[in-house]
mmCIF file of C-alpha atoms in Angstrom:
data_model
loop_
_atom_site.group_PDB
_atom_site.id
_atom_site.type_symbol
_atom_site.label_atom_id
_atom_site.label_comp_id
_atom_site.label_asym_id
_atom_site.label_seq_id
_atom_site.Cartn_x
_atom_site.Cartn_y
_atom_site.Cartn_z
ATOM 1 C CA MET A 9 -75.013 -58.527 67.562
ATOM 2 C CA GLU A 10 -73.094 -60.331 70.272
ATOM 3 C CA GLU A 11 -69.863 -60.219 68.283
ATOM 4 C CA ASN A 12 -70.158 -56.483 67.783
ATOM 5 C CA THR A 13 -67.629 -55.633 70.443
ATOM 6 C CA SER A 14 -67.889 -51.874 70.188
ATOM 7 C CA HIS A 15 -65.604 -50.026 72.504
ATOM 8 C CA HIS A 16 -66.221 -46.417 73.347
ATOM 9 C CA VAL A 17 -63.063 -44.381 73.351
ATOM 10 C CA ALA A 18 -63.181 -41.062 75.181
ATOM 11 C CA THR A 19 -62.911 -37.927 73.031
ATOM 12 C CA ARG A 20 -60.153 -36.823 75.381
ATOM 13 C CA THR A 21 -58.028 -39.849 74.393
ATOM 14 C CA PHE A 22 -58.287 -38.981 70.699
ATOM 15 C CA VAL A 23 -57.425 -35.330 71.335
ATOM 16 C CA PHE A 24 -54.352 -36.324 73.393
ATOM 17 C CA VAL A 25 -53.175 -38.611 70.582
ATOM 18 C CA TRP A 26 -53.688 -35.771 68.091
ATOM 19 C CA ILE A 27 -51.639 -33.357 70.249
ATOM 20 C CA ALA A 28 -48.876 -35.981 70.527
ATOM 21 C CA LEU A 29 -48.880 -36.378 66.726
ATOM 22 C CA LEU A 30 -48.532 -32.603 66.247
ATOM 23 C CA CYS A 31 -45.655 -32.453 68.758
ATOM 24 C CA LEU A 32 -43.878 -35.300 66.946
ATOM 25 C CA THR A 33 -44.318 -33.436 63.644
ATOM 26 C CA GLY A 34 -42.563 -30.430 65.187
ATOM 27 C CA LEU A 35 -39.843 -32.717 66.541
ATOM 28 C CA THR A 36 -39.222 -34.332 63.160
ATOM 29 C CA ILE A 37 -38.753 -30.909 61.513
ATOM 30 C CA LYS A 38 -36.297 -29.957 64.273
ATOM 31 C CA ALA A 39 -34.426 -33.247 63.803
ATOM 32 C CA ALA A 40 -34.072 -32.543 60.083
ATOM 33 C CA GLN A 41 -32.778 -29.002 60.695
ATOM 34 C CA MET A 42 -30.064 -30.229 63.048
ATOM 35 C CA GLN A 43 -28.076 -31.439 60.006
ATOM 36 C CA MET A 44 -26.923 -34.701 61.531
ATOM 37 C CA GLY A 45 -26.324 -36.246 58.127
ATOM 38 C CA GLU A 46 -27.676 -39.750 57.768
ATOM 39 C CA TRP A 47 -28.696 -39.736 61.457
ATOM 40 C CA SER A 48 -31.366 -37.131 60.622
ATOM 41 C CA MET A 49 -32.832 -39.711 58.282
ATOM 42 C CA VAL A 50 -32.755 -42.407 60.960
ATOM 43 C CA ALA A 51 -34.372 -40.035 63.489
ATOM 44 C CA ASN A 52 -37.044 -39.010 60.982
ATOM 45 C CA ILE A 53 -37.965 -42.598 60.125
ATOM 46 C CA ALA A 54 -38.064 -43.504 63.835
ATOM 47 C CA ILE A 55 -40.352 -40.539 64.623
ATOM 48 C CA ALA A 56 -42.571 -41.371 61.610
ATOM 49 C CA SER A 57 -42.884 -44.939 62.901
ATOM 50 C CA VAL A 58 -43.936 -43.710 66.354
ATOM 51 C CA LYS A 59 -46.546 -41.480 64.685
ATOM 52 C CA ALA A 60 -47.783 -44.352 62.504
ATOM 53 C CA SER A 61 -48.050 -46.593 65.581
ATOM 54 C CA LEU A 62 -50.126 -43.969 67.409
ATOM 55 C CA VAL A 63 -52.511 -43.720 64.449
ATOM 56 C CA LEU A 64 -52.753 -47.525 64.163
ATOM 57 C CA TRP A 65 -53.151 -48.139 67.873
ATOM 58 C CA PHE A 66 -55.709 -45.448 68.733
ATOM 59 C CA PHE A 67 -57.314 -43.921 65.623
ATOM 60 C CA MET A 68 -57.522 -47.290 63.857
ATOM 61 C CA HIS A 69 -58.712 -48.952 67.082
ATOM 62 C CA LEU A 70 -56.087 -51.685 66.972
ATOM 63 C CA LYS A 71 -55.758 -51.417 70.752
ATOM 64 C CA TYR A 72 -59.358 -52.579 71.118
ATOM 65 C CA GLU A 73 -59.387 -55.256 68.381
ATOM 66 C CA LYS A 74 -58.975 -58.993 68.736
ATOM 67 C CA ARG A 75 -55.451 -60.367 68.903
ATOM 68 C CA LEU A 76 -55.806 -61.756 65.344
ATOM 69 C CA PHE A 77 -55.816 -58.199 63.914
ATOM 70 C CA LYS A 78 -52.736 -57.187 65.896
ATOM 71 C CA LEU A 79 -50.789 -60.260 64.801
ATOM 72 C CA LEU A 80 -51.860 -59.998 61.150
ATOM 73 C CA LEU A 81 -50.332 -56.521 60.890
ATOM 74 C CA PHE A 82 -46.921 -58.106 61.292
ATOM 75 C CA VAL A 83 -47.370 -59.987 57.999
ATOM 76 C CA PRO A 84 -47.017 -56.934 55.701
ATOM 77 C CA ILE A 85 -44.499 -55.235 58.027
ATOM 78 C CA ILE A 86 -42.194 -58.267 58.168
ATOM 79 C CA THR A 87 -42.591 -58.881 54.417
ATOM 80 C CA ILE A 88 -41.587 -55.298 53.594
ATOM 81 C CA SER A 89 -38.706 -55.381 56.097
ATOM 82 C CA ILE A 90 -37.264 -58.592 54.624
ATOM 83 C CA ILE A 91 -37.469 -57.226 51.081
ATOM 84 C CA ILE A 92 -35.808 -53.917 52.052
ATOM 85 C CA VAL A 93 -33.033 -55.528 54.130
ATOM 86 C CA LEU A 94 -32.208 -58.105 51.439
ATOM 87 C CA THR A 95 -32.115 -55.390 48.770
ATOM 88 C CA PHE A 96 -29.715 -53.366 50.884
ATOM 89 C CA PHE A 97 -27.395 -56.339 51.353
ATOM 90 C CA ASP A 98 -27.105 -56.288 47.577
ATOM 91 C CA ILE A 99 -26.274 -52.562 47.548
ATOM 92 C CA TRP A 100 -23.774 -52.738 50.426
ATOM 93 C CA TYR A 101 -21.879 -55.912 49.579
ATOM 94 C CA ARG A 102 -21.941 -56.108 45.817
ATOM 95 C CA MET B 4 -79.283 -67.994 69.896
ATOM 96 C CA ASN B 5 -82.584 -68.510 68.121
ATOM 97 C CA GLU B 6 -83.038 -68.299 64.342
ATOM 98 C CA THR B 7 -85.067 -65.076 64.247
ATOM 99 C CA ALA B 8 -82.262 -63.041 65.794
ATOM 100 C CA HIS B 9 -80.217 -63.499 62.616
ATOM 101 C CA ILE B 10 -82.658 -62.532 59.894
ATOM 102 C CA GLU B 11 -80.493 -59.600 58.931
ATOM 103 C CA HIS B 12 -77.097 -61.201 58.692
ATOM 104 C CA ARG B 13 -74.159 -58.997 59.486
ATOM 105 C CA ASP B 14 -70.687 -60.234 60.100
ATOM 106 C CA TYR B 15 -68.904 -57.415 61.815
ATOM 107 C CA ALA B 16 -65.522 -59.108 62.392
ATOM 108 C CA THR B 17 -65.276 -60.398 58.816
ATOM 109 C CA ALA B 18 -66.139 -57.004 57.335
ATOM 110 C CA LYS B 19 -63.290 -55.485 59.314
ATOM 111 C CA LEU B 20 -60.891 -58.316 58.540
ATOM 112 C CA GLY B 21 -61.587 -57.859 54.826
ATOM 113 C CA MET B 22 -60.780 -54.159 55.119
ATOM 114 C CA TRP B 23 -57.539 -54.838 56.983
ATOM 115 C CA LEU B 24 -56.444 -57.351 54.321
ATOM 116 C CA PHE B 25 -57.067 -54.694 51.671
ATOM 117 C CA LEU B 26 -55.040 -52.192 53.704
ATOM 118 C CA PHE B 27 -52.156 -54.705 53.771
ATOM 119 C CA THR B 28 -52.090 -54.665 49.959
ATOM 120 C CA GLU B 29 -51.931 -50.861 50.167
ATOM 121 C CA ILE B 30 -48.977 -51.095 52.547
ATOM 122 C CA LEU B 31 -47.225 -53.406 50.079
ATOM 123 C CA LEU B 32 -48.045 -51.089 47.146
ATOM 124 C CA PHE B 33 -46.422 -48.110 48.842
ATOM 125 C CA GLY B 34 -43.763 -50.346 50.406
ATOM 126 C CA GLY B 35 -42.515 -51.200 46.938
ATOM 127 C CA MET B 36 -42.173 -47.509 46.120
ATOM 128 C CA PHE B 37 -40.410 -46.825 49.424
ATOM 129 C CA LEU B 38 -37.937 -49.574 48.502
ATOM 130 C CA VAL B 39 -37.189 -47.904 45.151
ATOM 131 C CA TYR B 40 -36.757 -44.576 46.968
ATOM 132 C CA ALA B 41 -34.401 -46.120 49.553
ATOM 133 C CA GLU B 42 -32.200 -47.748 46.921
ATOM 134 C CA TYR B 43 -31.956 -44.690 44.640
ATOM 135 C CA ARG B 44 -31.305 -42.421 47.599
ATOM 136 C CA GLN B 45 -28.514 -44.718 48.776
ATOM 137 C CA LEU B 46 -26.941 -44.559 45.313
ATOM 138 C CA ASN B 47 -27.484 -40.786 44.769
ATOM 139 C CA THR B 48 -27.274 -39.322 48.289
ATOM 140 C CA ALA B 49 -25.842 -35.918 47.360
ATOM 141 C CA ASP B 50 -28.286 -35.356 44.483
ATOM 142 C CA PHE B 51 -31.263 -36.282 46.673
ATOM 143 C CA HIS B 52 -30.197 -33.792 49.336
ATOM 144 C CA GLU B 53 -29.795 -31.001 46.810
ATOM 145 C CA ALA B 54 -33.096 -31.756 45.095
ATOM 146 C CA GLY B 55 -34.818 -31.938 48.503
ATOM 147 C CA ARG B 56 -34.005 -28.271 49.058
ATOM 148 C CA GLU B 57 -36.458 -27.408 46.251
ATOM 149 C CA MET B 58 -39.302 -28.624 48.467
ATOM 150 C CA ASN B 59 -41.431 -26.196 50.429
ATOM 151 C CA VAL B 60 -41.101 -27.424 54.032
ATOM 152 C CA PHE B 61 -43.835 -25.062 55.215
ATOM 153 C CA LEU B 62 -46.451 -26.412 52.769
ATOM 154 C CA GLY B 63 -45.399 -29.988 53.555
ATOM 155 C CA ALA B 64 -45.725 -29.377 57.304
ATOM 156 C CA ALA B 65 -49.083 -27.617 56.811
ATOM 157 C CA ASN B 66 -50.375 -30.619 54.877
ATOM 158 C CA THR B 67 -49.122 -32.943 57.617
ATOM 159 C CA VAL B 68 -51.057 -30.968 60.235
ATOM 160 C CA ILE B 69 -54.146 -30.947 57.977
ATOM 161 C CA LEU B 70 -54.100 -34.723 57.461
ATOM 162 C CA LEU B 71 -53.435 -35.494 61.141
ATOM 163 C CA THR B 72 -56.352 -33.256 62.108
ATOM 164 C CA SER B 73 -58.601 -34.921 59.518
ATOM 165 C CA SER B 74 -57.720 -38.286 61.065
ATOM 166 C CA LEU B 75 -58.863 -36.913 64.433
ATOM 167 C CA THR B 76 -62.175 -35.663 63.015
ATOM 168 C CA MET B 77 -62.725 -39.019 61.283
ATOM 169 C CA ALA B 78 -62.131 -40.930 64.534
ATOM 170 C CA LEU B 79 -64.516 -38.558 66.337
ATOM 171 C CA ALA B 80 -67.168 -39.007 63.621
ATOM 172 C CA ILE B 81 -67.068 -42.768 64.234
ATOM 173 C CA SER B 82 -67.269 -42.532 68.023
ATOM 174 C CA ALA B 83 -70.169 -40.060 67.655
ATOM 175 C CA ILE B 84 -72.225 -42.443 65.495
ATOM 176 C CA LYS B 85 -71.499 -45.300 67.911
ATOM 177 C CA LYS B 86 -73.095 -43.225 70.663
ATOM 178 C CA GLY B 87 -76.028 -42.456 68.363
ATOM 179 C CA MET B 88 -75.131 -38.786 67.905
ATOM 180 C CA LYS B 89 -76.003 -38.464 64.233
ATOM 181 C CA ILE B 90 -75.674 -34.690 63.763
ATOM 182 C CA ARG B 91 -72.314 -34.626 65.555
ATOM 183 C CA SER B 92 -71.079 -37.487 63.367
ATOM 184 C CA LEU B 93 -72.236 -35.699 60.200
ATOM 185 C CA LEU B 94 -70.454 -32.516 61.261
ATOM 186 C CA PHE B 95 -67.193 -34.381 61.903
ATOM 187 C CA GLN B 96 -67.495 -36.210 58.565
ATOM 188 C CA ALA B 97 -68.014 -32.864 56.816
ATOM 189 C CA ALA B 98 -64.978 -31.442 58.639
ATOM 190 C CA THR B 99 -62.899 -34.413 57.447
ATOM 191 C CA VAL B 100 -63.933 -33.771 53.836
ATOM 192 C CA LEU B 101 -63.118 -30.041 54.121
ATOM 193 C CA LEU B 102 -59.674 -30.799 55.581
ATOM 194 C CA GLY B 103 -59.022 -33.342 52.818
ATOM 195 C CA LEU B 104 -59.950 -30.735 50.215
ATOM 196 C CA GLY B 105 -57.597 -28.295 51.924
ATOM 197 C CA PHE B 106 -54.817 -30.847 51.549
ATOM 198 C CA LEU B 107 -55.510 -31.118 47.820
ATOM 199 C CA VAL B 108 -55.588 -27.310 47.400
ATOM 200 C CA ASN B 109 -52.141 -27.095 49.031
ATOM 201 C CA LYS B 110 -50.926 -29.884 46.762
ATOM 202 C CA TYR B 111 -52.210 -27.927 43.756
ATOM 203 C CA PHE B 112 -50.256 -24.813 44.744
ATOM 204 C CA GLU B 113 -47.186 -26.922 45.422
ATOM 205 C CA TRP B 114 -47.224 -28.758 42.123
ATOM 206 C CA SER B 115 -48.037 -25.654 40.076
ATOM 207 C CA ASP B 116 -45.070 -23.925 41.730
ATOM 208 C CA HIS B 117 -42.769 -26.792 40.668
ATOM 209 C CA ILE B 118 -44.210 -26.832 37.160
ATOM 210 C CA ARG B 119 -43.734 -23.055 36.839
ATOM 211 C CA LYS B 120 -40.053 -23.596 37.664
ATOM 212 C CA GLY B 121 -39.952 -26.248 34.941
ATOM 213 C CA LEU B 122 -39.588 -29.117 37.387
ATOM 214 C CA TYR B 123 -41.925 -31.725 35.979
ATOM 215 C CA PRO B 124 -41.233 -35.156 34.463
ATOM 216 C CA ASP B 125 -39.458 -34.987 31.104
ATOM 217 C CA SER B 126 -39.137 -31.172 31.218
ATOM 218 C CA PRO B 127 -36.061 -29.643 29.522
ATOM 219 C CA VAL B 128 -34.998 -28.048 32.853
ATOM 220 C CA LEU B 129 -35.175 -31.375 34.666
ATOM 221 C CA LEU B 130 -33.529 -33.411 31.911
ATOM 222 C CA ALA B 131 -30.537 -31.047 32.013
ATOM 223 C CA MET B 132 -30.031 -31.925 35.688
ATOM 224 C CA SER B 133 -28.038 -34.822 37.092
ATOM 225 C CA HIS B 134 -29.353 -38.384 37.053
ATOM 226 C CA GLY B 135 -30.071 -38.460 40.805
ATOM 227 C CA LYS B 136 -32.199 -35.299 40.688
ATOM 228 C CA ILE B 137 -34.259 -36.678 37.810
ATOM 229 C CA LEU B 138 -34.873 -39.797 39.920
ATOM 230 C CA PHE B 139 -35.812 -37.692 42.960
ATOM 231 C CA PHE B 140 -38.422 -35.670 41.099
ATOM 232 C CA GLY B 141 -39.733 -38.763 39.309
ATOM 233 C CA LEU B 142 -40.270 -40.491 42.657
ATOM 234 C CA TYR B 143 -41.716 -37.306 44.146
ATOM 235 C CA TYR B 144 -44.383 -37.013 41.448
ATOM 236 C CA VAL B 145 -45.244 -40.733 41.407
ATOM 237 C CA MET B 146 -45.397 -41.206 45.192
ATOM 238 C CA THR B 147 -47.179 -37.988 46.160
ATOM 239 C CA GLY B 148 -49.369 -38.365 43.038
ATOM 240 C CA ILE B 149 -50.558 -41.867 43.936
ATOM 241 C CA HIS B 150 -51.018 -40.663 47.506
ATOM 242 C CA ALA B 151 -53.127 -37.704 46.305
ATOM 243 C CA LEU B 152 -55.198 -40.158 44.246
ATOM 244 C CA HIS B 153 -55.852 -42.069 47.464
ATOM 245 C CA VAL B 154 -56.927 -38.824 49.148
ATOM 246 C CA ILE B 155 -59.398 -38.175 46.298
ATOM 247 C CA ILE B 156 -60.789 -41.729 46.529
ATOM 248 C CA GLY B 157 -61.003 -41.490 50.333
ATOM 249 C CA LEU B 158 -62.866 -38.175 50.129
ATOM 250 C CA SER B 159 -65.350 -39.589 47.599
ATOM 251 C CA VAL B 160 -66.062 -42.546 49.881
ATOM 252 C CA ILE B 161 -66.535 -40.254 52.906
ATOM 253 C CA VAL B 162 -69.028 -38.124 50.931
ATOM 254 C CA PHE B 163 -70.890 -41.350 50.100
ATOM 255 C CA MET B 164 -70.856 -42.356 53.781
ATOM 256 C CA PHE B 165 -72.161 -38.882 54.691
ATOM 257 C CA ALA B 166 -75.191 -39.538 52.477
ATOM 258 C CA LEU B 167 -75.695 -42.999 54.017
ATOM 259 C CA THR B 168 -75.503 -41.534 57.536
ATOM 260 C CA LEU B 169 -77.999 -38.827 56.558
ATOM 261 C CA ARG B 170 -80.425 -41.509 55.314
ATOM 262 C CA GLY B 171 -79.992 -43.575 58.483
ATOM 263 C CA ASN B 172 -78.280 -46.429 56.652
ATOM 264 C CA ILE B 173 -75.313 -45.921 58.948
ATOM 265 C CA SER B 174 -76.463 -45.723 62.562
ATOM 266 C CA ASP B 175 -75.501 -46.669 66.112
ATOM 267 C CA THR B 176 -76.478 -50.290 65.348
ATOM 268 C CA ASP B 177 -74.705 -50.576 61.986
ATOM 269 C CA TYR B 178 -71.597 -48.476 61.502
ATOM 270 C CA VAL B 179 -68.996 -50.876 60.119
ATOM 271 C CA LYS B 180 -69.060 -49.115 56.725
ATOM 272 C CA LEU B 181 -68.072 -45.849 58.347
ATOM 273 C CA GLU B 182 -65.423 -47.609 60.452
ATOM 274 C CA ASN B 183 -63.873 -49.229 57.371
ATOM 275 C CA THR B 184 -63.902 -45.870 55.579
ATOM 276 C CA GLY B 185 -62.095 -44.473 58.602
ATOM 277 C CA LEU B 186 -59.484 -47.237 58.417
ATOM 278 C CA PHE B 187 -58.783 -46.338 54.773
ATOM 279 C CA TRP B 188 -58.531 -42.646 55.623
ATOM 280 C CA HIS B 189 -56.081 -43.354 58.462
ATOM 281 C CA ILE B 190 -53.832 -45.512 56.264
ATOM 282 C CA VAL B 191 -53.685 -42.616 53.767
ATOM 283 C CA ASP B 192 -52.601 -40.448 56.705
ATOM 284 C CA ILE B 193 -49.930 -42.977 57.752
ATOM 285 C CA ILE B 194 -48.465 -43.043 54.233
ATOM 286 C CA TRP B 195 -48.190 -39.262 54.292
ATOM 287 C CA ILE B 196 -46.490 -39.463 57.715
ATOM 288 C CA TYR B 197 -43.650 -41.307 55.915
ATOM 289 C CA LEU B 198 -43.723 -39.288 52.682
ATOM 290 C CA PHE B 199 -43.285 -35.994 54.550
ATOM 291 C CA PRO B 200 -39.787 -36.647 55.988
ATOM 292 C CA LEU B 201 -38.624 -38.543 52.882
ATOM 293 C CA PHE B 202 -39.287 -35.714 50.444
ATOM 294 C CA TYR B 203 -39.508 -32.500 52.468
ATOM 295 C CA LEU B 204 -37.021 -33.028 55.264
ATOM 296 C CA ILE B 205 -33.826 -33.998 53.468
ATOM 297 C CA LEU B 206 -32.125 -30.675 53.963
#
């Protein structure tokens, strides 16, 4: 079992992350109600990405995994980003 | 390392890597739908904003809180079993299942409210609306529907893991099954984190 690198995370850490996620949920609702037009959308996506990172990093233990796991995550993220950006070039400049 | 130490072969890192690779395909599955949403929203901005007002922000926010909390209980169930606290782990797993069911109950009320108003795919009320609104509700039903399907699958797997924990098949020396179940449950949570602002918060 030598490769079973289990890492004990304190309950307190998880609860703090959970509180942060709830606060960000409140913030995203506030951002939407401020009626900033397309900037509300940008703010909401940014806040969602912070929330997703918190879940990935702590709840999904990525912080305590080998570097391989952290690097691999960039494969789907970069793939999706390239597809979305290229599609939008088509919408904007057609 | 002598031979006898490896009679029961377990490859912890590979089991986790396999799960992560599966999760990447899930990210791409939903990523494709997010792309369709982004393009149609760009082309029908005004319609999307008007249709978004039909959404119940309160129910959406409640479901966000429910899923975030269920992610916490899932993470706590895993750290409990790692420390060998079986009962505590079982209780947290049960709490996760109850929260997941609560999410689905909310979803039921939400969808039945839309259907009562005649807002469902191919309904006469919806077909009389503008093109952009039809697209919005189509995407809403497909994306939250496939997400809800993932919640149902996740819950079924957690119930299965509950039974395995009860029988001692999952324990403080072998918990990768429960960890991988947790990873799936968290990715379902992450997808909802994005769905919530996209459908409920375009005011």
